[in-house]
mmCIF file of C-alpha atoms and ligand atoms in Angstrom:
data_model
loop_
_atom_site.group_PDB
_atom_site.id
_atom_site.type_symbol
_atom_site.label_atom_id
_atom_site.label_comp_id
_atom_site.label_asym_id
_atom_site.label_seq_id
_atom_site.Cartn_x
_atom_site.Cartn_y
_atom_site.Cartn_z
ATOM 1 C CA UNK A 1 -74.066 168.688 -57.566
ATOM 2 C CA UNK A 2 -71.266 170.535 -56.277
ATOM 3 C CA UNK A 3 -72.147 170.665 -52.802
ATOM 4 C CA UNK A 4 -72.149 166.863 -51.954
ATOM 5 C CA UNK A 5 -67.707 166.862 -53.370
ATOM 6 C CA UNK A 6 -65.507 168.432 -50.558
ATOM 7 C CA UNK A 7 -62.703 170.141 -52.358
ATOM 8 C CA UNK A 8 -58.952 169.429 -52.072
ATOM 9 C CA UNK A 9 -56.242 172.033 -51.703
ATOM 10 C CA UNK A 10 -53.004 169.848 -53.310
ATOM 11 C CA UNK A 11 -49.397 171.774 -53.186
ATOM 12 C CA UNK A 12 -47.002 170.422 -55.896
ATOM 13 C CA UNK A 13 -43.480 171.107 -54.714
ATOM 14 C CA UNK A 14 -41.838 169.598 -57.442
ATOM 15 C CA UNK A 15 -37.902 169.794 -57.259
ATOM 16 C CA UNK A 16 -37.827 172.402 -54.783
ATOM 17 C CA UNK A 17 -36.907 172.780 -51.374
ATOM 18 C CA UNK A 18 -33.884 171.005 -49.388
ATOM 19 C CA UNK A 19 -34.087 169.277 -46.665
ATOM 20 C CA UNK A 20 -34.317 171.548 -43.614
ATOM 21 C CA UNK A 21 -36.724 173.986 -45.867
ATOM 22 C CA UNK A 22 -38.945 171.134 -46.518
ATOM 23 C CA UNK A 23 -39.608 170.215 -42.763
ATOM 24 C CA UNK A 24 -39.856 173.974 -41.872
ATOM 25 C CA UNK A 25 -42.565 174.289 -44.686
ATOM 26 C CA UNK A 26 -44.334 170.911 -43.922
ATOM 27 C CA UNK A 27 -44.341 172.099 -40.025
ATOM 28 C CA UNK A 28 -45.830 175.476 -41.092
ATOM 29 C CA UNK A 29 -48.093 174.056 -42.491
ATOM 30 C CA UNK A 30 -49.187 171.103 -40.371
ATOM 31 C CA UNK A 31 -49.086 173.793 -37.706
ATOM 32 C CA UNK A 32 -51.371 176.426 -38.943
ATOM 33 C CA UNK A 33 -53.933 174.214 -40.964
ATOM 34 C CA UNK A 34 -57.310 173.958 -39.428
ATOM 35 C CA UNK A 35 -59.780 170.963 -40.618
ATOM 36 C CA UNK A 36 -62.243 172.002 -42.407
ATOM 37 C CA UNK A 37 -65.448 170.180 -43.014
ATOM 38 C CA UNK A 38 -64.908 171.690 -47.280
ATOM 39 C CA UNK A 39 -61.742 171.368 -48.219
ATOM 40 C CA UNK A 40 -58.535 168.705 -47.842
ATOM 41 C CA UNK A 41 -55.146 169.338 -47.992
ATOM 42 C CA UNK A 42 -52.833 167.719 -49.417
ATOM 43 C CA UNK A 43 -48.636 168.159 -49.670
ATOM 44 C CA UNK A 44 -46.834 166.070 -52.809
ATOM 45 C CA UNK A 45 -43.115 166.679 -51.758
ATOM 46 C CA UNK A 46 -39.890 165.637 -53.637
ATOM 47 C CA UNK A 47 -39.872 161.490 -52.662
ATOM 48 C CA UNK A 48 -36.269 162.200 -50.727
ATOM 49 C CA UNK A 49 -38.741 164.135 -48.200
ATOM 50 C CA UNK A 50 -41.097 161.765 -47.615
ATOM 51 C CA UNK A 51 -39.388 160.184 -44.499
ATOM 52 C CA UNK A 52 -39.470 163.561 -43.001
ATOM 53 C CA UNK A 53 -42.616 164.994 -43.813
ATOM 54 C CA UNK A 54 -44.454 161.842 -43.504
ATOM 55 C CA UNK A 55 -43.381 161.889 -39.612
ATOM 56 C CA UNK A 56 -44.690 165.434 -39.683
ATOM 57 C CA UNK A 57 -47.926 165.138 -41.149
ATOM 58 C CA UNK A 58 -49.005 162.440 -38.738
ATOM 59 C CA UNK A 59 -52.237 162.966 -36.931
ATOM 60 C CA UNK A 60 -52.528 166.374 -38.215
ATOM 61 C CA UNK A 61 -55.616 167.255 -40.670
ATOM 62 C CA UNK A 62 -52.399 167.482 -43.739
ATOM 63 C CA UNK A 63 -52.118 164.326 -46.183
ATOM 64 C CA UNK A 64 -49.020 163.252 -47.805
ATOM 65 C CA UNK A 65 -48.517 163.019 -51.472
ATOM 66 C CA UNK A 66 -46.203 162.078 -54.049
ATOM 67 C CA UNK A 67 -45.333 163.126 -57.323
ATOM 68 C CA UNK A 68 -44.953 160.197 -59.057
ATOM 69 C CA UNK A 69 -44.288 156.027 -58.625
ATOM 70 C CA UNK A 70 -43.540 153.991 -60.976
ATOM 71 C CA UNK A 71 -46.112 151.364 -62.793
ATOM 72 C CA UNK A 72 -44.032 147.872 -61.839
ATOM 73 C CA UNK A 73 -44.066 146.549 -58.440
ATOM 74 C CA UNK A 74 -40.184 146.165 -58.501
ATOM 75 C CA UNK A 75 -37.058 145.221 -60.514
ATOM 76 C CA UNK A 76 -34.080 147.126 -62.309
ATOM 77 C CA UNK A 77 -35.146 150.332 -62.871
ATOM 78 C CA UNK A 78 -32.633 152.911 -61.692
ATOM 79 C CA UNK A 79 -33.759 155.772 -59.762
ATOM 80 C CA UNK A 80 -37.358 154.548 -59.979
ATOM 81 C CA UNK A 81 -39.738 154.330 -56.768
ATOM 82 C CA UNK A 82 -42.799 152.103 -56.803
ATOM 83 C CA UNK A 83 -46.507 153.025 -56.083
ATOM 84 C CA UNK A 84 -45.418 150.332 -52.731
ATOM 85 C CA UNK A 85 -42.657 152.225 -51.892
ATOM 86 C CA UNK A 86 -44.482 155.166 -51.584
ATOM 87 C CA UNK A 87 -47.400 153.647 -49.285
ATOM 88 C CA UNK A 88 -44.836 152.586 -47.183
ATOM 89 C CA UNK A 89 -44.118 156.035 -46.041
ATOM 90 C CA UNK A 90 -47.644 156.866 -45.378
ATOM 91 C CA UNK A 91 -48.273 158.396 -48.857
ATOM 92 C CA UNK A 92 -51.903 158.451 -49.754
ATOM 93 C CA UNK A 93 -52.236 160.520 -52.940
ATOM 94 C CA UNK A 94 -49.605 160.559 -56.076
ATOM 95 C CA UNK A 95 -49.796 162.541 -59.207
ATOM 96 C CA UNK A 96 -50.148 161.124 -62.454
ATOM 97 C CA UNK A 97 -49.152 162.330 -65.481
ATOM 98 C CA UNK A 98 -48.115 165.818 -64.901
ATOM 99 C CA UNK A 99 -47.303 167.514 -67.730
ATOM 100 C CA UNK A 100 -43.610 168.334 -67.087
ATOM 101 C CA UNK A 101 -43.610 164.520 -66.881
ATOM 102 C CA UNK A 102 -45.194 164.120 -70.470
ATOM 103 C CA UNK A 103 -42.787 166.424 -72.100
ATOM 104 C CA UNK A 104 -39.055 165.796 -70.420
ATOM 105 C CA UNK A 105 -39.883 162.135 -69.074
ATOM 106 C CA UNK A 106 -41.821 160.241 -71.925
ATOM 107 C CA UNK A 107 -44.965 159.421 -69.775
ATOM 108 C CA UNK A 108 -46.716 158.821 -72.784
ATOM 109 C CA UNK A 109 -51.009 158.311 -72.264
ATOM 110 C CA UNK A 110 -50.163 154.532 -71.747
ATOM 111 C CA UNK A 111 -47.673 154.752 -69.293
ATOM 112 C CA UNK A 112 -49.604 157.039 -67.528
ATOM 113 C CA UNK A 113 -52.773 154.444 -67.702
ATOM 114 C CA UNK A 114 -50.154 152.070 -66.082
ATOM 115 C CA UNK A 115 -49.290 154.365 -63.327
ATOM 116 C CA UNK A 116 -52.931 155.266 -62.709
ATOM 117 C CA UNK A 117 -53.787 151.327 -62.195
ATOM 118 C CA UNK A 118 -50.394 150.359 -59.962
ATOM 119 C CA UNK A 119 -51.613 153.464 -57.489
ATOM 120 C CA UNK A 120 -54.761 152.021 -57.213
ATOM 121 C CA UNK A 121 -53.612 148.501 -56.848
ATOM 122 C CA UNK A 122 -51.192 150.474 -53.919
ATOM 123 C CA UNK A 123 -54.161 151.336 -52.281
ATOM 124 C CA UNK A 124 -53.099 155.445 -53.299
ATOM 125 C CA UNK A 125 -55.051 157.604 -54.757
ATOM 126 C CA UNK A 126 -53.848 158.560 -58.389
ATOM 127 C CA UNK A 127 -54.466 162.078 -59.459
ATOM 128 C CA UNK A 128 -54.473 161.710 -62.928
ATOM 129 C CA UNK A 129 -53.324 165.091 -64.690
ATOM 130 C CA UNK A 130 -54.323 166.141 -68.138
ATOM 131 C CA UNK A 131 -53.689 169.615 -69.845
ATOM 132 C CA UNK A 132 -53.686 171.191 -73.272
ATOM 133 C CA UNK A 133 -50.603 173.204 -75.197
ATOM 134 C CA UNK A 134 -51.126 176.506 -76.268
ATOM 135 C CA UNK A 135 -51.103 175.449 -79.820
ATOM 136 C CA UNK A 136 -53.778 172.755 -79.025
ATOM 137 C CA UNK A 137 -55.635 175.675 -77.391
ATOM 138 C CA UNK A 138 -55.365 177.987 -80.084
ATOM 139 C CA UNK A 139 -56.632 175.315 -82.819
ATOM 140 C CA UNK A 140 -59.912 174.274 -80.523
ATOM 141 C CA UNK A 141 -58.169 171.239 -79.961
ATOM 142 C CA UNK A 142 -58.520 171.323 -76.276
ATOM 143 C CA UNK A 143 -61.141 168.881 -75.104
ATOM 144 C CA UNK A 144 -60.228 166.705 -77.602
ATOM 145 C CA UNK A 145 -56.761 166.160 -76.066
ATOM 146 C CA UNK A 146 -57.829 165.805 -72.841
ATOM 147 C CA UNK A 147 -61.111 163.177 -73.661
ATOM 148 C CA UNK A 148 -57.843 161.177 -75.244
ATOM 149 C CA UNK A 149 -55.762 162.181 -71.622
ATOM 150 C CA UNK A 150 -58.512 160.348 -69.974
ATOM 151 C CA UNK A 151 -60.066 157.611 -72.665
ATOM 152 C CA UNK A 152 -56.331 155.961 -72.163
ATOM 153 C CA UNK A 153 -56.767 155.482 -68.598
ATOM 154 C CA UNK A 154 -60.443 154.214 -68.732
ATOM 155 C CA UNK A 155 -59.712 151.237 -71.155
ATOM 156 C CA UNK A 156 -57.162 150.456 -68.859
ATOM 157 C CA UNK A 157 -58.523 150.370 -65.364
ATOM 158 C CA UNK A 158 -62.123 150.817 -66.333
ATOM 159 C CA UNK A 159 -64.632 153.914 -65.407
ATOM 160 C CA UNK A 160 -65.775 152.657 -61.822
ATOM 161 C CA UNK A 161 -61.841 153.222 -60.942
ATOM 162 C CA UNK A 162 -62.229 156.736 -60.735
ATOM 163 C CA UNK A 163 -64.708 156.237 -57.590
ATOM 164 C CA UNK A 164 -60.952 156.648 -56.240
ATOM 165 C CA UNK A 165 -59.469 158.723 -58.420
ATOM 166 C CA UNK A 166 -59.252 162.559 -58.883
ATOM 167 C CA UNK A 167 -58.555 164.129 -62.288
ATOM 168 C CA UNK A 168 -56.350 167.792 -62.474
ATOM 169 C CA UNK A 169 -57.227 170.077 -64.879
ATOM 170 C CA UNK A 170 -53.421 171.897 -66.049
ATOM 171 C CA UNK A 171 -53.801 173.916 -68.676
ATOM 172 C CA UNK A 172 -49.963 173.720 -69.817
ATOM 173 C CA UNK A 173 -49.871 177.452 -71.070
ATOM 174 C CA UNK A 174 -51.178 178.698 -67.327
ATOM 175 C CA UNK A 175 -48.424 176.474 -65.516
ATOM 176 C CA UNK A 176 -45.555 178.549 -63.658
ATOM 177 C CA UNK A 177 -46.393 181.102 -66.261
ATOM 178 C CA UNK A 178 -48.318 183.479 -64.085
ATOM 179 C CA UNK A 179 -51.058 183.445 -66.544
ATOM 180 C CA UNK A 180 -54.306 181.531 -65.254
ATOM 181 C CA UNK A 181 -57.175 180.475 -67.227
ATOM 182 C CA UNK A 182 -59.934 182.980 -66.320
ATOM 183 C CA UNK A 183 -62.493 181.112 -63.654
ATOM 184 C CA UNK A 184 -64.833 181.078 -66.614
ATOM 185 C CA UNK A 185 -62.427 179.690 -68.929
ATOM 186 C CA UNK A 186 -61.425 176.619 -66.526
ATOM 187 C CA UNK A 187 -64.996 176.352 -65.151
ATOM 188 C CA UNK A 188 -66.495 175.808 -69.206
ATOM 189 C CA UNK A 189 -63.605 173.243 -69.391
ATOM 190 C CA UNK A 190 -64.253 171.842 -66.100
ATOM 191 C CA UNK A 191 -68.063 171.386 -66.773
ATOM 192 C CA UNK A 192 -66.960 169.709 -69.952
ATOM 193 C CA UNK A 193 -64.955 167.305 -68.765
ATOM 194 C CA UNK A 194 -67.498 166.205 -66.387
ATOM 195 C CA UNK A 195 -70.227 165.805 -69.294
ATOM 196 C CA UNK A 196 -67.577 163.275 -71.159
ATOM 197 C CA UNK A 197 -67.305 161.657 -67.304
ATOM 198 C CA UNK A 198 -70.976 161.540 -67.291
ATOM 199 C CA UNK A 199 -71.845 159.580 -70.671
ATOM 200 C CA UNK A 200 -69.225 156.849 -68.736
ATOM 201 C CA UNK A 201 -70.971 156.347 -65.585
ATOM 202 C CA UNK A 202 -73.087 159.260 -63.982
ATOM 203 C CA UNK A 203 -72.307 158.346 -60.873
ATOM 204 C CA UNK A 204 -68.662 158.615 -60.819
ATOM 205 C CA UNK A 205 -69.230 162.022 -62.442
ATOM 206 C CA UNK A 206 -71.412 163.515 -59.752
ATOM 207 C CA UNK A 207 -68.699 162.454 -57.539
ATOM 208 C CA UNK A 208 -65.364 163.092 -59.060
ATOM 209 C CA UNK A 209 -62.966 165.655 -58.202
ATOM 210 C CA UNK A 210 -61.659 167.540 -60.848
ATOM 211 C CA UNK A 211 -58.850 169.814 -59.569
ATOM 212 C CA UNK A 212 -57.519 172.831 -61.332
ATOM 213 C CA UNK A 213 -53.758 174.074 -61.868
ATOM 214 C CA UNK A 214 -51.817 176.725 -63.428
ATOM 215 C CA UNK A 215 -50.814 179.621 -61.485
ATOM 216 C CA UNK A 216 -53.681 179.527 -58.879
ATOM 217 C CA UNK A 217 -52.384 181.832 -56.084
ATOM 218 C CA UNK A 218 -54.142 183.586 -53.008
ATOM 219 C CA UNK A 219 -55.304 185.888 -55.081
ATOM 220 C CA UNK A 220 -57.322 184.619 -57.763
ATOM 221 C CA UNK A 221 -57.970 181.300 -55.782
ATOM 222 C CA UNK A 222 -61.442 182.209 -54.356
ATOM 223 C CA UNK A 223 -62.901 182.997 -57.631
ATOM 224 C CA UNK A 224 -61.377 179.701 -59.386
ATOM 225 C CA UNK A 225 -63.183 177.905 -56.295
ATOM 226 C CA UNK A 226 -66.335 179.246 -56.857
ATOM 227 C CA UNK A 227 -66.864 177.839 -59.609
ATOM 228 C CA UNK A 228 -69.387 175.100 -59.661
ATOM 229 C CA UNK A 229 -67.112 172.277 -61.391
ATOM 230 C CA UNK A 230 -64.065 173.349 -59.833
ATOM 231 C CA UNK A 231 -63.362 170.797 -57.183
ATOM 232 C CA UNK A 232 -59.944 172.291 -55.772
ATOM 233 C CA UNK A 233 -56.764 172.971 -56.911
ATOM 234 C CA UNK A 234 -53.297 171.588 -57.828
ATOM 235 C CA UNK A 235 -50.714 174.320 -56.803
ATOM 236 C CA UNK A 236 -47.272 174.381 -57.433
ATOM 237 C CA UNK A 237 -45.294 177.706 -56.972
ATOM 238 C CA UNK A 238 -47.960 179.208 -54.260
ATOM 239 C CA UNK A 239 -47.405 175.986 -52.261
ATOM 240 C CA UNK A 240 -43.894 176.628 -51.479
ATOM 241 C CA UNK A 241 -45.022 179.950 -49.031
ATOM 242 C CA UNK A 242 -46.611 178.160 -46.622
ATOM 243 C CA UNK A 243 -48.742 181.201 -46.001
ATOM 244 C CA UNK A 244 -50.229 181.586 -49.354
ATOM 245 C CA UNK A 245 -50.759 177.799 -49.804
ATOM 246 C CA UNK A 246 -52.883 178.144 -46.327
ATOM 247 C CA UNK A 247 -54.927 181.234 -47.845
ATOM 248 C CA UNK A 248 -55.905 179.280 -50.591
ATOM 249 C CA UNK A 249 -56.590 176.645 -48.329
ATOM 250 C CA UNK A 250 -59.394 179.603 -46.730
ATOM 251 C CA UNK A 251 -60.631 180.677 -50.110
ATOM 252 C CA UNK A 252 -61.744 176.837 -50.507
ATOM 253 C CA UNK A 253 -63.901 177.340 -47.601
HETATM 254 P P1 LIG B 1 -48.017 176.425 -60.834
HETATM 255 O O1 LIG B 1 -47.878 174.828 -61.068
HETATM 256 O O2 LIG B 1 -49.040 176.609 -59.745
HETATM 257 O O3 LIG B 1 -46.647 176.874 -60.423
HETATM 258 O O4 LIG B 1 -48.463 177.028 -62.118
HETATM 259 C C1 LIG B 1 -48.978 173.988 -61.047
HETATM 260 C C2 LIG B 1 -48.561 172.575 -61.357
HETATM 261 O O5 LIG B 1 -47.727 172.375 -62.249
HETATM 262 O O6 LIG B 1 -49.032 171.606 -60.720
#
Protein backbone atom coordinates (compact mmCIF):
# COMPACT_ATOMS: atom_id res chain seq x y z
CA UNK A 1 0.00 0.00 0.00
CA UNK A 2 2.74 2.19 0.78
CA UNK A 3 4.56 2.05 -2.30
CA UNK A 4 1.91 3.53 -4.74
CA UNK A 5 1.97 7.31 -2.02
CA UNK A 6 5.19 9.36 -2.81
CA UNK A 7 6.14 10.97 0.43
CA UNK A 8 6.42 14.72 1.19
CA UNK A 9 9.26 16.38 3.04
CA UNK A 10 7.20 19.77 4.49
CA UNK A 11 9.53 22.44 6.55
CA UNK A 12 7.40 24.55 8.98
CA UNK A 13 9.26 27.79 9.58
CA UNK A 14 6.85 29.26 11.69
CA UNK A 15 7.85 32.83 13.02
CA UNK A 16 11.34 32.51 12.22
CA UNK A 17 13.67 33.91 9.94
CA UNK A 18 13.86 37.70 8.57
CA UNK A 19 13.88 38.66 5.49
CA UNK A 20 17.35 38.29 3.96
CA UNK A 21 17.68 34.78 6.07
CA UNK A 22 14.57 33.60 4.51
CA UNK A 23 15.73 34.07 0.79
CA UNK A 24 19.25 32.73 1.70
CA UNK A 25 17.47 29.57 3.18
CA UNK A 26 14.79 29.26 0.39
CA UNK A 27 17.87 29.64 -2.25
CA UNK A 28 19.78 26.89 -0.36
CA UNK A 29 17.44 25.02 -0.66
CA UNK A 30 15.96 25.47 -4.13
CA UNK A 31 19.63 25.18 -5.04
CA UNK A 32 20.69 21.92 -3.63
CA UNK A 33 17.30 19.93 -3.90
CA UNK A 34 17.29 17.23 -6.46
CA UNK A 35 13.73 15.76 -7.74
CA UNK A 36 13.15 12.78 -6.67
CA UNK A 37 10.72 10.34 -8.14
CA UNK A 38 9.75 9.45 -3.78
CA UNK A 39 9.57 12.27 -2.04
CA UNK A 40 8.20 16.21 -2.44
CA UNK A 41 9.27 19.06 -0.83
CA UNK A 42 7.60 21.45 0.40
CA UNK A 43 8.61 25.10 2.29
CA UNK A 44 5.54 26.83 4.53
CA UNK A 45 7.30 30.24 5.26
CA UNK A 46 6.04 33.18 7.46
CA UNK A 47 3.17 34.82 4.76
CA UNK A 48 5.48 38.27 4.78
CA UNK A 49 7.97 35.85 2.74
CA UNK A 50 5.90 34.63 0.34
CA UNK A 51 6.62 37.37 -2.32
CA UNK A 52 10.18 36.44 -2.02
CA UNK A 53 10.32 32.89 -1.81
CA UNK A 54 7.56 32.36 -4.16
CA UNK A 55 9.91 34.11 -6.93
CA UNK A 56 12.53 31.68 -5.71
CA UNK A 57 10.89 28.52 -5.79
CA UNK A 58 9.78 28.95 -9.38
CA UNK A 59 10.59 26.17 -11.75
CA UNK A 60 12.63 24.47 -9.24
CA UNK A 61 11.44 20.84 -7.93
CA UNK A 62 10.57 23.09 -4.18
CA UNK A 63 6.71 23.93 -3.54
CA UNK A 64 5.53 26.81 -1.62
CA UNK A 65 3.45 26.61 1.44
CA UNK A 66 1.71 28.53 3.93
CA UNK A 67 0.96 28.30 7.39
CA UNK A 68 -2.31 29.31 7.59
CA UNK A 69 -5.36 31.44 5.56
CA UNK A 70 -8.17 32.35 6.81
CA UNK A 71 -11.79 30.53 6.18
CA UNK A 72 -13.74 33.83 4.53
CA UNK A 73 -12.99 34.94 1.14
CA UNK A 74 -12.61 38.62 2.38
CA UNK A 75 -13.89 41.40 4.70
CA UNK A 76 -12.74 43.11 8.08
CA UNK A 77 -10.62 40.92 9.64
CA UNK A 78 -7.40 42.57 10.75
CA UNK A 79 -4.22 40.95 10.09
CA UNK A 80 -6.01 38.03 8.43
CA UNK A 81 -4.90 36.57 4.87
CA UNK A 82 -7.31 34.52 2.80
CA UNK A 83 -6.86 30.95 1.33
CA UNK A 84 -7.05 33.56 -2.26
CA UNK A 85 -4.52 35.61 -1.10
CA UNK A 86 -2.29 32.99 -0.64
CA UNK A 87 -2.84 31.30 -4.24
CA UNK A 88 -2.08 34.44 -5.54
CA UNK A 89 1.49 34.15 -4.64
CA UNK A 90 1.87 30.76 -6.04
CA UNK A 91 1.12 28.95 -2.72
CA UNK A 92 0.00 25.43 -3.25
CA UNK A 93 -0.09 23.76 0.18
CA UNK A 94 -1.27 25.52 3.69
CA UNK A 95 -1.38 24.03 7.08
CA UNK A 96 -4.36 23.54 8.96
CA UNK A 97 -4.83 23.42 12.33
CA UNK A 98 -1.46 23.29 13.82
CA UNK A 99 -1.46 22.87 17.19
CA UNK A 100 0.26 26.11 18.35
CA UNK A 101 -2.76 27.46 16.43
CA UNK A 102 -5.33 25.42 18.61
CA UNK A 103 -3.87 26.50 21.85
CA UNK A 104 -2.77 30.48 21.51
CA UNK A 105 -5.20 31.25 18.44
CA UNK A 106 -8.66 29.55 19.21
CA UNK A 107 -8.76 27.39 15.97
CA UNK A 108 -11.21 25.38 17.53
CA UNK A 109 -12.15 21.72 15.36
CA UNK A 110 -14.80 23.90 13.50
CA UNK A 111 -12.83 26.61 12.48
CA UNK A 112 -10.36 24.41 11.41
CA UNK A 113 -13.17 22.36 9.24
CA UNK A 114 -13.75 25.91 7.76
CA UNK A 115 -10.21 26.47 6.87
CA UNK A 116 -9.82 22.95 5.49
CA UNK A 117 -12.93 23.62 2.96
CA UNK A 118 -11.88 27.52 1.90
CA UNK A 119 -8.22 25.84 0.87
CA UNK A 120 -9.84 23.50 -1.12
CA UNK A 121 -12.31 25.84 -2.63
CA UNK A 122 -8.66 27.98 -3.26
CA UNK A 123 -7.62 25.29 -5.25
CA UNK A 124 -4.61 24.64 -2.16
CA UNK A 125 -3.99 21.82 -0.67
CA UNK A 126 -4.95 21.85 3.16
CA UNK A 127 -2.77 19.86 5.43
CA UNK A 128 -4.95 19.27 8.08
CA UNK A 129 -2.92 18.81 11.48
CA UNK A 130 -4.12 16.83 14.42
CA UNK A 131 -2.08 15.87 17.63
CA UNK A 132 -2.64 14.63 21.15
CA UNK A 133 -1.46 16.37 24.73
CA UNK A 134 0.57 14.54 26.93
CA UNK A 135 -2.22 14.20 29.35
CA UNK A 136 -4.50 12.84 26.52
CA UNK A 137 -1.57 10.47 25.88
CA UNK A 138 -1.08 9.37 29.23
CA UNK A 139 -4.99 8.57 29.78
CA UNK A 140 -5.22 6.39 26.28
CA UNK A 141 -7.07 9.15 25.04
CA UNK A 142 -5.07 9.54 21.95
CA UNK A 143 -6.93 8.22 18.95
CA UNK A 144 -9.89 9.30 20.31
CA UNK A 145 -8.86 12.98 20.03
CA UNK A 146 -7.60 12.77 16.86
CA UNK A 147 -10.81 10.50 15.17
CA UNK A 148 -12.70 13.87 16.69
CA UNK A 149 -9.52 16.16 14.93
CA UNK A 150 -10.64 14.61 11.78
CA UNK A 151 -14.63 13.58 12.17
CA UNK A 152 -15.01 17.67 12.32
CA UNK A 153 -13.56 18.16 9.04
CA UNK A 154 -15.36 15.20 7.27
CA UNK A 155 -18.97 16.40 8.14
CA UNK A 156 -17.89 19.48 6.81
CA UNK A 157 -16.32 18.97 3.44
CA UNK A 158 -17.15 15.32 3.16
CA UNK A 159 -14.58 12.14 2.94
CA UNK A 160 -13.89 12.25 -0.96
CA UNK A 161 -12.21 15.84 -0.03
CA UNK A 162 -9.29 14.32 1.28
CA UNK A 163 -8.46 12.86 -2.39
CA UNK A 164 -6.69 16.43 -1.98
CA UNK A 165 -5.89 16.64 1.27
CA UNK A 166 -2.96 15.42 3.49
CA UNK A 167 -3.39 14.83 7.23
CA UNK A 168 -0.07 15.55 9.84
CA UNK A 169 0.33 13.47 12.54
CA UNK A 170 1.90 16.10 15.67
CA UNK A 171 2.06 14.52 18.61
CA UNK A 172 2.00 17.88 20.80
CA UNK A 173 4.39 16.42 23.57
CA UNK A 174 7.20 15.55 20.63
CA UNK A 175 6.87 19.21 19.10
CA UNK A 176 10.12 21.51 19.55
CA UNK A 177 10.64 19.33 22.55
CA UNK A 178 13.41 17.19 21.19
CA UNK A 179 11.53 14.19 22.21
CA UNK A 180 10.06 12.13 19.13
CA UNK A 181 7.58 9.47 19.25
CA UNK A 182 9.61 6.26 18.68
CA UNK A 183 9.05 5.10 14.75
CA UNK A 184 6.98 2.36 16.32
CA UNK A 185 5.03 4.58 18.42
CA UNK A 186 4.01 7.04 15.41
CA UNK A 187 3.87 4.14 12.90
CA UNK A 188 0.94 2.13 15.43
CA UNK A 189 -0.72 5.62 15.42
CA UNK A 190 -0.20 6.18 11.87
CA UNK A 191 -1.66 2.70 10.86
CA UNK A 192 -4.55 3.65 13.07
CA UNK A 193 -5.50 6.55 11.71
CA UNK A 194 -5.58 5.08 8.37
CA UNK A 195 -8.00 2.13 9.59
CA UNK A 196 -10.59 5.05 10.89
CA UNK A 197 -9.77 6.64 7.10
CA UNK A 198 -10.55 3.32 5.74
CA UNK A 199 -14.15 2.51 7.29
CA UNK A 200 -14.85 6.24 5.38
CA UNK A 201 -13.88 5.45 1.97
CA UNK A 202 -11.02 2.84 1.25
CA UNK A 203 -9.93 4.50 -1.43
CA UNK A 204 -9.00 7.76 -0.06
CA UNK A 205 -7.20 5.74 2.62
CA UNK A 206 -4.93 3.77 0.35
CA UNK A 207 -4.09 7.07 -0.99
CA UNK A 208 -3.76 9.60 1.72
CA UNK A 209 -0.75 11.09 3.04
CA UNK A 210 -0.39 11.10 6.53
CA UNK A 211 2.69 13.15 7.52
CA UNK A 212 4.45 12.98 10.81
CA UNK A 213 5.89 15.89 13.15
CA UNK A 214 7.58 16.44 16.32
CA UNK A 215 11.19 16.76 16.42
CA UNK A 216 11.99 14.69 13.24
CA UNK A 217 15.63 15.65 12.47
CA UNK A 218 18.41 14.06 10.15
CA UNK A 219 18.95 11.79 12.49
CA UNK A 220 16.08 9.83 13.38
CA UNK A 221 14.32 10.78 10.01
CA UNK A 222 15.18 7.57 8.04
CA UNK A 223 13.78 5.30 10.56
CA UNK A 224 10.41 7.47 11.01
CA UNK A 225 10.28 7.06 7.03
CA UNK A 226 10.48 3.60 6.99
CA UNK A 227 7.74 3.04 8.41
CA UNK A 228 4.99 1.66 6.30
CA UNK A 229 2.17 4.36 7.22
CA UNK A 230 4.46 7.10 7.52
CA UNK A 231 3.94 9.16 4.43
CA UNK A 232 6.57 12.07 5.17
CA UNK A 233 7.11 14.52 7.54
CA UNK A 234 6.13 17.99 8.87
CA UNK A 235 9.40 19.62 10.20
CA UNK A 236 9.76 22.63 11.96
CA UNK A 237 13.10 23.39 13.81
CA UNK A 238 15.30 20.98 11.34
CA UNK A 239 13.85 23.01 8.43
CA UNK A 240 15.46 26.16 9.33
CA UNK A 241 19.30 24.48 8.46
CA UNK A 242 18.84 24.13 5.11
CA UNK A 243 21.26 21.26 5.25
CA UNK A 244 19.48 19.08 7.63
CA UNK A 245 16.04 19.81 6.08
CA UNK A 246 17.81 18.45 2.65
CA UNK A 247 19.13 15.20 4.58
CA UNK A 248 15.86 14.42 5.58
CA UNK A 249 14.80 15.16 2.28
CA UNK A 250 17.56 11.89 1.35
CA UNK A 251 16.38 9.71 4.16
CA UNK A 252 12.81 9.93 2.33
CA UNK A 253 14.39 8.36 -0.57
P1 LIG B 1 9.45 20.55 15.41
O1 LIG B 1 8.04 21.18 14.91
O2 LIG B 1 10.00 19.77 14.24
O3 LIG B 1 10.30 21.74 15.76
O4 LIG B 1 9.16 19.68 16.57
C1 LIG B 1 7.16 20.47 14.12
C2 LIG B 1 5.91 21.27 13.87
O5 LIG B 1 5.42 21.93 14.80
O6 LIG B 1 5.37 21.30 12.74
Amino acid sequence: MSSVRKKLIAGNWKMNTNRSSAIQLASHVVASSVGSDNANLLICVPAIHLADVSKLVANSKVVLGAQDGHWLESGAFTGELSMSMLKDYQVEYVLVGHSERREMFADDNQRVALKFEAALKNGLTPILCIGETLQQREQSETLNVLISQCEAVVEQVGIQAFENACVAYEPIWAIGTGKTASPEQAQEVHNELRAWFEKQDSTIAAGLQILYGGSMNAGNAKELLSQADIDGGLIGGASLKADDFLDIYSAAG
